[in-house]
GROMACS .gro file of N, CA, C and O in nm:
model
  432
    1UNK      N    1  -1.607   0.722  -0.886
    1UNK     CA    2  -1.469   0.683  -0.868
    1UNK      C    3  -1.442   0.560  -0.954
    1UNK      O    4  -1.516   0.462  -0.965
    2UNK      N    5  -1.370   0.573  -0.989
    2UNK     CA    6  -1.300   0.473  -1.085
    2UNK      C    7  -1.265   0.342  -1.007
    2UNK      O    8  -1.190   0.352  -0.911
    3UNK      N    9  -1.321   0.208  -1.046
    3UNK     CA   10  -1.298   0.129  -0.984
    3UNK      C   11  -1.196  -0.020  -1.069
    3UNK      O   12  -1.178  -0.130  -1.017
    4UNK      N   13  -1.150   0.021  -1.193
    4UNK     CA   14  -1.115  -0.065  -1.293
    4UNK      C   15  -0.991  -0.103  -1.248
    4UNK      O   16  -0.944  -0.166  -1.343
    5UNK      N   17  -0.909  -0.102  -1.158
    5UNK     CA   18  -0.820  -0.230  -1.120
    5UNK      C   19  -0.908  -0.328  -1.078
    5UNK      O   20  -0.862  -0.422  -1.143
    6UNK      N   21  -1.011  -0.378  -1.011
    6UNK     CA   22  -1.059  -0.437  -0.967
    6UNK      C   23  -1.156  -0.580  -1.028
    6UNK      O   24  -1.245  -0.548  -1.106
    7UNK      N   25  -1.148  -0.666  -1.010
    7UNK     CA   26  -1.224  -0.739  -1.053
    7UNK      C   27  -1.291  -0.855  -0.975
    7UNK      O   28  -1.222  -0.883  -0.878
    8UNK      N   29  -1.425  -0.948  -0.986
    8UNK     CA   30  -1.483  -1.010  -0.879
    8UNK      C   31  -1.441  -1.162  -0.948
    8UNK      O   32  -1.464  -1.204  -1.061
    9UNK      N   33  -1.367  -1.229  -0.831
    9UNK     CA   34  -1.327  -1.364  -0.853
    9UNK      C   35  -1.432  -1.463  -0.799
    9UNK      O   36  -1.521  -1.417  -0.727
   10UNK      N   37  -1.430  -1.589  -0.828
   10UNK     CA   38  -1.517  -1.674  -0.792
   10UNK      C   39  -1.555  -1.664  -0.646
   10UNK      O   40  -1.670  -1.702  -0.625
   11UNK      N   41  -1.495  -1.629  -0.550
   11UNK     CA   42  -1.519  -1.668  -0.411
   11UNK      C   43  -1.621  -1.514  -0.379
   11UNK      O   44  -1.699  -1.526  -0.285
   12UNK      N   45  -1.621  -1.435  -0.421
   12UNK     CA   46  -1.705  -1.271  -0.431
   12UNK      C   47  -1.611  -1.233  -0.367
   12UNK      O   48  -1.628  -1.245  -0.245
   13UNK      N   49  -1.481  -1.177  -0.409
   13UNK     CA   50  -1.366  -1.156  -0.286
   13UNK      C   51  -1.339  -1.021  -0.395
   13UNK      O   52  -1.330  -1.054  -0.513
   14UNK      N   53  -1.326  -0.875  -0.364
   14UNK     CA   54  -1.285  -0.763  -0.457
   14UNK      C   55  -1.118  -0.832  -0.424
   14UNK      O   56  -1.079  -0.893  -0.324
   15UNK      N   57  -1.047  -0.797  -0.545
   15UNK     CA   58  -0.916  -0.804  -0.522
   15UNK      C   59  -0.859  -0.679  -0.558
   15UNK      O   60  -0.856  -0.659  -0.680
   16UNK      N   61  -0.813  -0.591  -0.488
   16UNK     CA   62  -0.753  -0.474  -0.559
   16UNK      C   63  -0.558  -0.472  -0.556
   16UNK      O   64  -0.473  -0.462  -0.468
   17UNK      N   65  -0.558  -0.488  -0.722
   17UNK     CA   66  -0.438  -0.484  -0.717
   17UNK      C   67  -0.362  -0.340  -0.718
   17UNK      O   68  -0.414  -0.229  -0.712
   18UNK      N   69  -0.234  -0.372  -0.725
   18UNK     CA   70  -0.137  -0.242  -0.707
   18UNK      C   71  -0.176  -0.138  -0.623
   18UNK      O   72  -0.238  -0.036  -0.656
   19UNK      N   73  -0.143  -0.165  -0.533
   19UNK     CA   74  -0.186  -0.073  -0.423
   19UNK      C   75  -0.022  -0.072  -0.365
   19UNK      O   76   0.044  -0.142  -0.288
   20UNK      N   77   0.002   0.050  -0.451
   20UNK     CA   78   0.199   0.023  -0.495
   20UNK      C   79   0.225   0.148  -0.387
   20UNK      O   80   0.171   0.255  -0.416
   21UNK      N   81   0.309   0.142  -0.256
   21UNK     CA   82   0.386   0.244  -0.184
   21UNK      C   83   0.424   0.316  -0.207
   21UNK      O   84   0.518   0.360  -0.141
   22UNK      N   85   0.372   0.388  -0.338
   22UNK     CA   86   0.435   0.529  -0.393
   22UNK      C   87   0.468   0.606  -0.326
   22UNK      O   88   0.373   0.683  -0.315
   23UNK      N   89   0.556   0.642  -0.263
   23UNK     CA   90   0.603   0.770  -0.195
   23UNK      C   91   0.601   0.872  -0.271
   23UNK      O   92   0.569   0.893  -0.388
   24UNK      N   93   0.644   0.936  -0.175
   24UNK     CA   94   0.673   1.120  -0.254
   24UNK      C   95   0.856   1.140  -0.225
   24UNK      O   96   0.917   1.054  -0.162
   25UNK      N   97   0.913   1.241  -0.272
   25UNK     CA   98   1.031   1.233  -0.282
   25UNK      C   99   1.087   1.212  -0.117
   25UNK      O  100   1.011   1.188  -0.024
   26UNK      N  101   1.217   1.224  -0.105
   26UNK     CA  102   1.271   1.183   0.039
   26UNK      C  103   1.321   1.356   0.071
   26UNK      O  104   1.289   1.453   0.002
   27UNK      N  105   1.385   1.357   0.164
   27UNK     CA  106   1.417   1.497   0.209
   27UNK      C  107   1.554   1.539   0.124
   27UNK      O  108   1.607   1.649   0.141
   28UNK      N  109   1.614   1.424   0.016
   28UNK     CA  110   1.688   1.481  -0.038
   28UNK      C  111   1.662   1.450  -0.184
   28UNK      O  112   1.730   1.397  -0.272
   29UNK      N  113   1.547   1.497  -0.181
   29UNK     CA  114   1.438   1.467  -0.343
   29UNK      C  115   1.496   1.358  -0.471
   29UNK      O  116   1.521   1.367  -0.591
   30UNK      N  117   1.498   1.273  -0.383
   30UNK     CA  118   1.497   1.155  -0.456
   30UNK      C  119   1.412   1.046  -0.433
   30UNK      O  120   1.394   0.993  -0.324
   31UNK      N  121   1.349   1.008  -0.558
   31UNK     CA  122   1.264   0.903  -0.488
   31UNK      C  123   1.197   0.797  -0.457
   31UNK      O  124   1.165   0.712  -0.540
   32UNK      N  125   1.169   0.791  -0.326
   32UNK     CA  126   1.208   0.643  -0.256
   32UNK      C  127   1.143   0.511  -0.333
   32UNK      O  128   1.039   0.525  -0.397
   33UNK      N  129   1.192   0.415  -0.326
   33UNK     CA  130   1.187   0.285  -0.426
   33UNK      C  131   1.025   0.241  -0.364
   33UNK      O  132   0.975   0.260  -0.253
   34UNK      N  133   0.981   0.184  -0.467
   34UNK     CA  134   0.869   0.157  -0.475
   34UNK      C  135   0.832  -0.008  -0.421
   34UNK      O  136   0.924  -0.090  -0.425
   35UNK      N  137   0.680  -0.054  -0.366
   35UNK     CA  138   0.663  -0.198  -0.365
   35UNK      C  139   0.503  -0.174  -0.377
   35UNK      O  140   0.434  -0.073  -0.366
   36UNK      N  141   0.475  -0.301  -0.403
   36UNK     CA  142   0.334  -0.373  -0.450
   36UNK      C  143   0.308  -0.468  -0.355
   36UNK      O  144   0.388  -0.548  -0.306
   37UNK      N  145   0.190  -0.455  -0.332
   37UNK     CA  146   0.159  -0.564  -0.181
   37UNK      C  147   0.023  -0.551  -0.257
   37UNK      O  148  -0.042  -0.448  -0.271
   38UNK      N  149  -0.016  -0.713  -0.316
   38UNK     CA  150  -0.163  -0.723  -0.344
   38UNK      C  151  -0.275  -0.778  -0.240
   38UNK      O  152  -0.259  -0.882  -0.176
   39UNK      N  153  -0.378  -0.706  -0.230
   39UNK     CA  154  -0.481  -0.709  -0.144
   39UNK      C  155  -0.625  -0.792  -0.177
   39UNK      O  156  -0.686  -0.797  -0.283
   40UNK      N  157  -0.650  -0.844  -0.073
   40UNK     CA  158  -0.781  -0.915  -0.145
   40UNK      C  159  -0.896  -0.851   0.007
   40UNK      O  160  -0.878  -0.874   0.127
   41UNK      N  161  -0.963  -0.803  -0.032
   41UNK     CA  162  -1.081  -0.761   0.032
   41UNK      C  163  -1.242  -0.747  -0.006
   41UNK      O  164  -1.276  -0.661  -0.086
   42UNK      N  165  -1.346  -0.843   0.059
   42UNK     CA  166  -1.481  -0.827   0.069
   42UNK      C  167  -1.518  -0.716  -0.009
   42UNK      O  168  -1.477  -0.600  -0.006
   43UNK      N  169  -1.586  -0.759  -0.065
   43UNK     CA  170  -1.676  -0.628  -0.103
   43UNK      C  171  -1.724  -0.561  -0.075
   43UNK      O  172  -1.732  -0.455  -0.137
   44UNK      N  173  -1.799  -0.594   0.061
   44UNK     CA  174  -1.864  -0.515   0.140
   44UNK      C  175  -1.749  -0.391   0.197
   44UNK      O  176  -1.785  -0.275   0.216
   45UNK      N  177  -1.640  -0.429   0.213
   45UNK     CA  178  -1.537  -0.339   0.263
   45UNK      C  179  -1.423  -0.248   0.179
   45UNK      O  180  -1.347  -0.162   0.224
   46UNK      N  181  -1.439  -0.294   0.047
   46UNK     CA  182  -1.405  -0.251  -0.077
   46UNK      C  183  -1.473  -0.118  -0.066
   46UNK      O  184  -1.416  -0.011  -0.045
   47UNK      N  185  -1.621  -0.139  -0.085
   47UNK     CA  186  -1.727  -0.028  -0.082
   47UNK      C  187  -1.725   0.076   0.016
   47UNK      O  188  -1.758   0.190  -0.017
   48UNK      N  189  -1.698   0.055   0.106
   48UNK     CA  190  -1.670   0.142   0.231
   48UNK      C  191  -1.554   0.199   0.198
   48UNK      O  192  -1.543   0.321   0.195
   49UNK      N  193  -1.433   0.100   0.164
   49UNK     CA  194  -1.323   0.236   0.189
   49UNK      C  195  -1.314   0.293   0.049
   49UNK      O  196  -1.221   0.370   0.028
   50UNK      N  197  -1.396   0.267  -0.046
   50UNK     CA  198  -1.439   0.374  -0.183
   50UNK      C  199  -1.507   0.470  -0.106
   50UNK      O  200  -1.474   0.585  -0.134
   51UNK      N  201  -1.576   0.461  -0.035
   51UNK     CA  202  -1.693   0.575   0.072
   51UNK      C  203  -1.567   0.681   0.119
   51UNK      O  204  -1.552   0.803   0.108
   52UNK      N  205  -1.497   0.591   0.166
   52UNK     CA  206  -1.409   0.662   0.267
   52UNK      C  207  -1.308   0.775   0.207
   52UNK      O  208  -1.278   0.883   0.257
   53UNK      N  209  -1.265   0.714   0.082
   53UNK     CA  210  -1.153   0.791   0.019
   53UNK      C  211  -1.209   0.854  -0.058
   53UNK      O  212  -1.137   0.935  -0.117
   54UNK      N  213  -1.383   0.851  -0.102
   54UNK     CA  214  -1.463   1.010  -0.148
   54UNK      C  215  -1.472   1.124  -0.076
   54UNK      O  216  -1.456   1.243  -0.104
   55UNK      N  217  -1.511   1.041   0.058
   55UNK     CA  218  -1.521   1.111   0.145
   55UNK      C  219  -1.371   1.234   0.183
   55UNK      O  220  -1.371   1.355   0.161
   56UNK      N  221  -1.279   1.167   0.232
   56UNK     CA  222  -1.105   1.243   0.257
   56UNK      C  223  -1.090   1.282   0.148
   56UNK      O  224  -1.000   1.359   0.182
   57UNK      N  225  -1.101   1.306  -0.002
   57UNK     CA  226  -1.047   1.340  -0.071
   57UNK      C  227  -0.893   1.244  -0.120
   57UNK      O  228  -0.799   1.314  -0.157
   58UNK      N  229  -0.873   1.103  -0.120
   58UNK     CA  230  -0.804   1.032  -0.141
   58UNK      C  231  -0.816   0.922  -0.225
   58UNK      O  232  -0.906   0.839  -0.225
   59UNK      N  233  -0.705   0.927  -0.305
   59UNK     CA  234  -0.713   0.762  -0.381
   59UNK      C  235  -0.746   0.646  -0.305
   59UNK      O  236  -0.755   0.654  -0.183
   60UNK      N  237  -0.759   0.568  -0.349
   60UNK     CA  238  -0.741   0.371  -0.255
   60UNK      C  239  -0.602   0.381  -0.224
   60UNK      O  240  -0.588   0.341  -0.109
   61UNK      N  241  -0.455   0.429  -0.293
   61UNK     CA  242  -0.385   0.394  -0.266
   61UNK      C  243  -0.306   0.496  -0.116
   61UNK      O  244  -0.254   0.468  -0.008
   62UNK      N  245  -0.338   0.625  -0.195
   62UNK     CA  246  -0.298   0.712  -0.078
   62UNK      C  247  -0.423   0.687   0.052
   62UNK      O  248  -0.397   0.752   0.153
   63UNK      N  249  -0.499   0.639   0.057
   63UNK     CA  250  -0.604   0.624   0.187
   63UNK      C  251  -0.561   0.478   0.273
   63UNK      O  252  -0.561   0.451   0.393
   64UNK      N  253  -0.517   0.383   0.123
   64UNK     CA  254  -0.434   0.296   0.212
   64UNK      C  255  -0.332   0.354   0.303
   64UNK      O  256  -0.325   0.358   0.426
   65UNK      N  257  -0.241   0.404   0.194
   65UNK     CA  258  -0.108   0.440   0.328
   65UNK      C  259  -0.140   0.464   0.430
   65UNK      O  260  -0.109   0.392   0.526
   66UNK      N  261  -0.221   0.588   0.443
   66UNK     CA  262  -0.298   0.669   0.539
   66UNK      C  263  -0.329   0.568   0.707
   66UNK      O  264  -0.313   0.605   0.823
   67UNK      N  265  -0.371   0.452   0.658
   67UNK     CA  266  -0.442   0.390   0.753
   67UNK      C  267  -0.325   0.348   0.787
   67UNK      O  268  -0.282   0.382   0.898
   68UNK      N  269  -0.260   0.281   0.719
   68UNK     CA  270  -0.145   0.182   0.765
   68UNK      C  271  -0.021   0.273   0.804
   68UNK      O  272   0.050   0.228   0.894
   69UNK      N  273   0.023   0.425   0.733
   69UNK     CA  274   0.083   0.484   0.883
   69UNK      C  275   0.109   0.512   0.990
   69UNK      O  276   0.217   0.514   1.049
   70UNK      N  277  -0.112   0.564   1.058
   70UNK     CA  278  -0.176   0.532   1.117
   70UNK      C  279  -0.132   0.410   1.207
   70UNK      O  280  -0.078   0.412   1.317
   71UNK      N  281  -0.174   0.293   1.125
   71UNK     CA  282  -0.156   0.181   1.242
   71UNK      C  283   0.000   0.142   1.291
   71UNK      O  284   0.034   0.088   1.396
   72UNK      N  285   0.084   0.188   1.177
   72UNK     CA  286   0.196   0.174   1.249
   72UNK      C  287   0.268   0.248   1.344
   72UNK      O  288   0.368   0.192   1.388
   73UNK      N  289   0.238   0.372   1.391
   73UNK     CA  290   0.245   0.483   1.462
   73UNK      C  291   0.173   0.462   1.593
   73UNK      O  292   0.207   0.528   1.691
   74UNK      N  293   0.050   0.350   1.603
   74UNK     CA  294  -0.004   0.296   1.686
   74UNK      C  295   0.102   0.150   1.744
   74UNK      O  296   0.159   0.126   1.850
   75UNK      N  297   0.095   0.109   1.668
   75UNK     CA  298   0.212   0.010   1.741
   75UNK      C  299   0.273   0.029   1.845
   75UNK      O  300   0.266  -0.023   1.957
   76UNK      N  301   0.364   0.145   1.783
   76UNK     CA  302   0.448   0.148   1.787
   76UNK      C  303   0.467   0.225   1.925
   76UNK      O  304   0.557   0.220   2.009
   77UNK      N  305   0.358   0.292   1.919
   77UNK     CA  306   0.315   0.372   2.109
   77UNK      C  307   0.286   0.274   2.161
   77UNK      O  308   0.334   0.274   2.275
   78UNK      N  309   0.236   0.193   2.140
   78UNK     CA  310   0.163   0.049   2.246
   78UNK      C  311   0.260  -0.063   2.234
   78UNK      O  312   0.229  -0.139   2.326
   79UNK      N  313   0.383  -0.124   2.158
   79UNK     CA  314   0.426  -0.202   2.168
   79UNK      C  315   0.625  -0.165   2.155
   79UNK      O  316   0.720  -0.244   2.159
   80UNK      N  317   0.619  -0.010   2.139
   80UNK     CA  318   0.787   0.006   2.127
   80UNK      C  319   0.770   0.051   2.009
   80UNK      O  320   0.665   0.059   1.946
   81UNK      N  321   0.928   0.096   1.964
   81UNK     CA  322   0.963   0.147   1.844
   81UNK      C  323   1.027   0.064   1.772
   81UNK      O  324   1.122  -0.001   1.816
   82UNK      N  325   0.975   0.052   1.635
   82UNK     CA  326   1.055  -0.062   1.540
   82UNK      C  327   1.204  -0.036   1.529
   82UNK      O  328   1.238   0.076   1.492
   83UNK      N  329   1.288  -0.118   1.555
   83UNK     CA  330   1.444  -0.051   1.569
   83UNK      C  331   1.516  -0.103   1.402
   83UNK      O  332   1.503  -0.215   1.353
   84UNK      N  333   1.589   0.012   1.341
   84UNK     CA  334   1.595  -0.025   1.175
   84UNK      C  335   1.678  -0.124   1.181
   84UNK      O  336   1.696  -0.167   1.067
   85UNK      N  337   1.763  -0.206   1.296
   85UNK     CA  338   1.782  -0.329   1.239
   85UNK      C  339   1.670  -0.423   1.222
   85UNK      O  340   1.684  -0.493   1.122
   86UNK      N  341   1.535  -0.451   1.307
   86UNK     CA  342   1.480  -0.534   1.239
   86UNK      C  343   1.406  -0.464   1.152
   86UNK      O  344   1.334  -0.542   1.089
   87UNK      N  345   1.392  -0.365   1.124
   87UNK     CA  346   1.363  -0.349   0.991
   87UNK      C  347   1.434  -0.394   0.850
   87UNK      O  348   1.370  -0.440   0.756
   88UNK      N  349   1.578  -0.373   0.848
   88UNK     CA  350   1.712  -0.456   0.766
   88UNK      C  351   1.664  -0.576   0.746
   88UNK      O  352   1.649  -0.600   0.626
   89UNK      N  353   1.631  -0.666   0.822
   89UNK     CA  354   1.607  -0.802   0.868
   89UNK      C  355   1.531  -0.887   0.748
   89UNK      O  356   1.562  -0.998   0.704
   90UNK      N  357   1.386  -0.772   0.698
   90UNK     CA  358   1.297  -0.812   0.666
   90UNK      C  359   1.316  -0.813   0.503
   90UNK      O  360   1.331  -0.713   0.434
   91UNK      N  361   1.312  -0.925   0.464
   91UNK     CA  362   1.302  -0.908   0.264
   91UNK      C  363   1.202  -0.896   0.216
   91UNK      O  364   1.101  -0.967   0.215
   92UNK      N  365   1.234  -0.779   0.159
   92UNK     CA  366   1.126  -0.663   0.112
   92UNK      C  367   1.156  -0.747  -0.095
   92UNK      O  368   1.076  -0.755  -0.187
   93UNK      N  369   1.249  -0.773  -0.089
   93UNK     CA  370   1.256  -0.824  -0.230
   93UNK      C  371   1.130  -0.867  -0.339
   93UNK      O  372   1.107  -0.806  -0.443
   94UNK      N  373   1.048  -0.999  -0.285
   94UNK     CA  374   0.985  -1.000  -0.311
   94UNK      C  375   0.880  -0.898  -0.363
   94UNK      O  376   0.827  -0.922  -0.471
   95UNK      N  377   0.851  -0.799  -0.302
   95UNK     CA  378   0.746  -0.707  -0.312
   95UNK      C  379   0.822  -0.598  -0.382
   95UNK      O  380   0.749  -0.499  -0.386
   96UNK      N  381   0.934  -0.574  -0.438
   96UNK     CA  382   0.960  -0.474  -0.553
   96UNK      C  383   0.898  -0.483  -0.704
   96UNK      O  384   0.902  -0.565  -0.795
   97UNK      N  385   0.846  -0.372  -0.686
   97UNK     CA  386   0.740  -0.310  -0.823
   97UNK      C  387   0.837  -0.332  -0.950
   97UNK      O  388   0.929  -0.254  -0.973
   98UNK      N  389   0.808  -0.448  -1.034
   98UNK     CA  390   0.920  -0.476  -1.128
   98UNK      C  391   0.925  -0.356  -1.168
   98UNK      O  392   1.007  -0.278  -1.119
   99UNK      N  393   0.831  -0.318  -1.270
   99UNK     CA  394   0.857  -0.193  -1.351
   99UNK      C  395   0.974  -0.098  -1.290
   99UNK      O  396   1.065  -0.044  -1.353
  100UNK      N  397   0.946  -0.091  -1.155
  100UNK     CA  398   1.049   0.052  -1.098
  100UNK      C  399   1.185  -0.044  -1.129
  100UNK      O  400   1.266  -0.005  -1.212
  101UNK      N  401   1.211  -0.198  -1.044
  101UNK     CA  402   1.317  -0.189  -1.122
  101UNK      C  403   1.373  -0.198  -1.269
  101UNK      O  404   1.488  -0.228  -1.300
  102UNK      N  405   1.291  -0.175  -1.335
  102UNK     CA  406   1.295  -0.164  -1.470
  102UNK      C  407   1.375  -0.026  -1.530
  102UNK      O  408   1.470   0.002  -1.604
  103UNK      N  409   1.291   0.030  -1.463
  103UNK     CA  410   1.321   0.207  -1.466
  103UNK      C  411   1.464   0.243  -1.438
  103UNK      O  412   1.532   0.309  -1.516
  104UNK      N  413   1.519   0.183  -1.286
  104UNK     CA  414   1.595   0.216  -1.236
  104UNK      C  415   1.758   0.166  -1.290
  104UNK      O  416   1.868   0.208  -1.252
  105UNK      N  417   1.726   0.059  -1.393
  105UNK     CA  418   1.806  -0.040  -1.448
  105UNK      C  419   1.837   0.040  -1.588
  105UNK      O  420   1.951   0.038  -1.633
  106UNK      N  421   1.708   0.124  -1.668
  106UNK     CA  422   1.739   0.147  -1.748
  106UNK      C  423   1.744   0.337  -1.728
  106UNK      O  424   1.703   0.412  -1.817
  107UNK      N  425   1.801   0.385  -1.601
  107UNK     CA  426   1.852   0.507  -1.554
  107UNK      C  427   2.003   0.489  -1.533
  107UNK      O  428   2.079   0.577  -1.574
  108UNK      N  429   2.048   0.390  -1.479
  108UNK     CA  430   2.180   0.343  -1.430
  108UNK      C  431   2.294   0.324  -1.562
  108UNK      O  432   2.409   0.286  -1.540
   0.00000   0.00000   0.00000
């Protein structure tokens, strides 16, 4: 598996970048805007979820989602349902994948 986003910083910390929310189209096949949330994770745990996503048949990025659907679906039975106003609430700004708005700027 290809591990070349990755590189080892002074502290031995894997950092894997772009681990970008790519969706797949929406139910009215268009599709949904993109974000980048950079990750810094152990190595020791880097290695594992490379194990993991050989194992499922998944990228790092789609095995991310995976988990973190997962955990939000868990929440969300144990603590309520996120209601989309506070979802509205939250600025997601920061974390837009320039490039997409790049794309989307030079579609418009």
């Amino acid at each position: 598996m290809d591990i070349s986003p990755l590189y080892m910083d002074k502290s031995s910390v894997l950092r894997l970048f772009a681990l970008p929310c790519k969706a797949a189209f929406t139910n009215g096949g268009i599709m949904k805007q993109t974000y980048t949330v950079p990750v810094k994770l152990p190595e020791d745990l880097m290695r594992k979820l490379l194990i993991v996503c050989k194992s499922e048949g998944r990228t790092p990025n789609n095995q991310f989602l995976f988990m973190l659907r997962n955990n939000i679906q868990y929440y969300e039975r144990t603590k309520g349902k996120i209601s989309p106003a506070a979802m509205k609430e939250q600025d997601i700004a920061p974390y837009l994948d320039t490039q997409d708005t790049a794309d989307v700027k030079n579609k418009g």
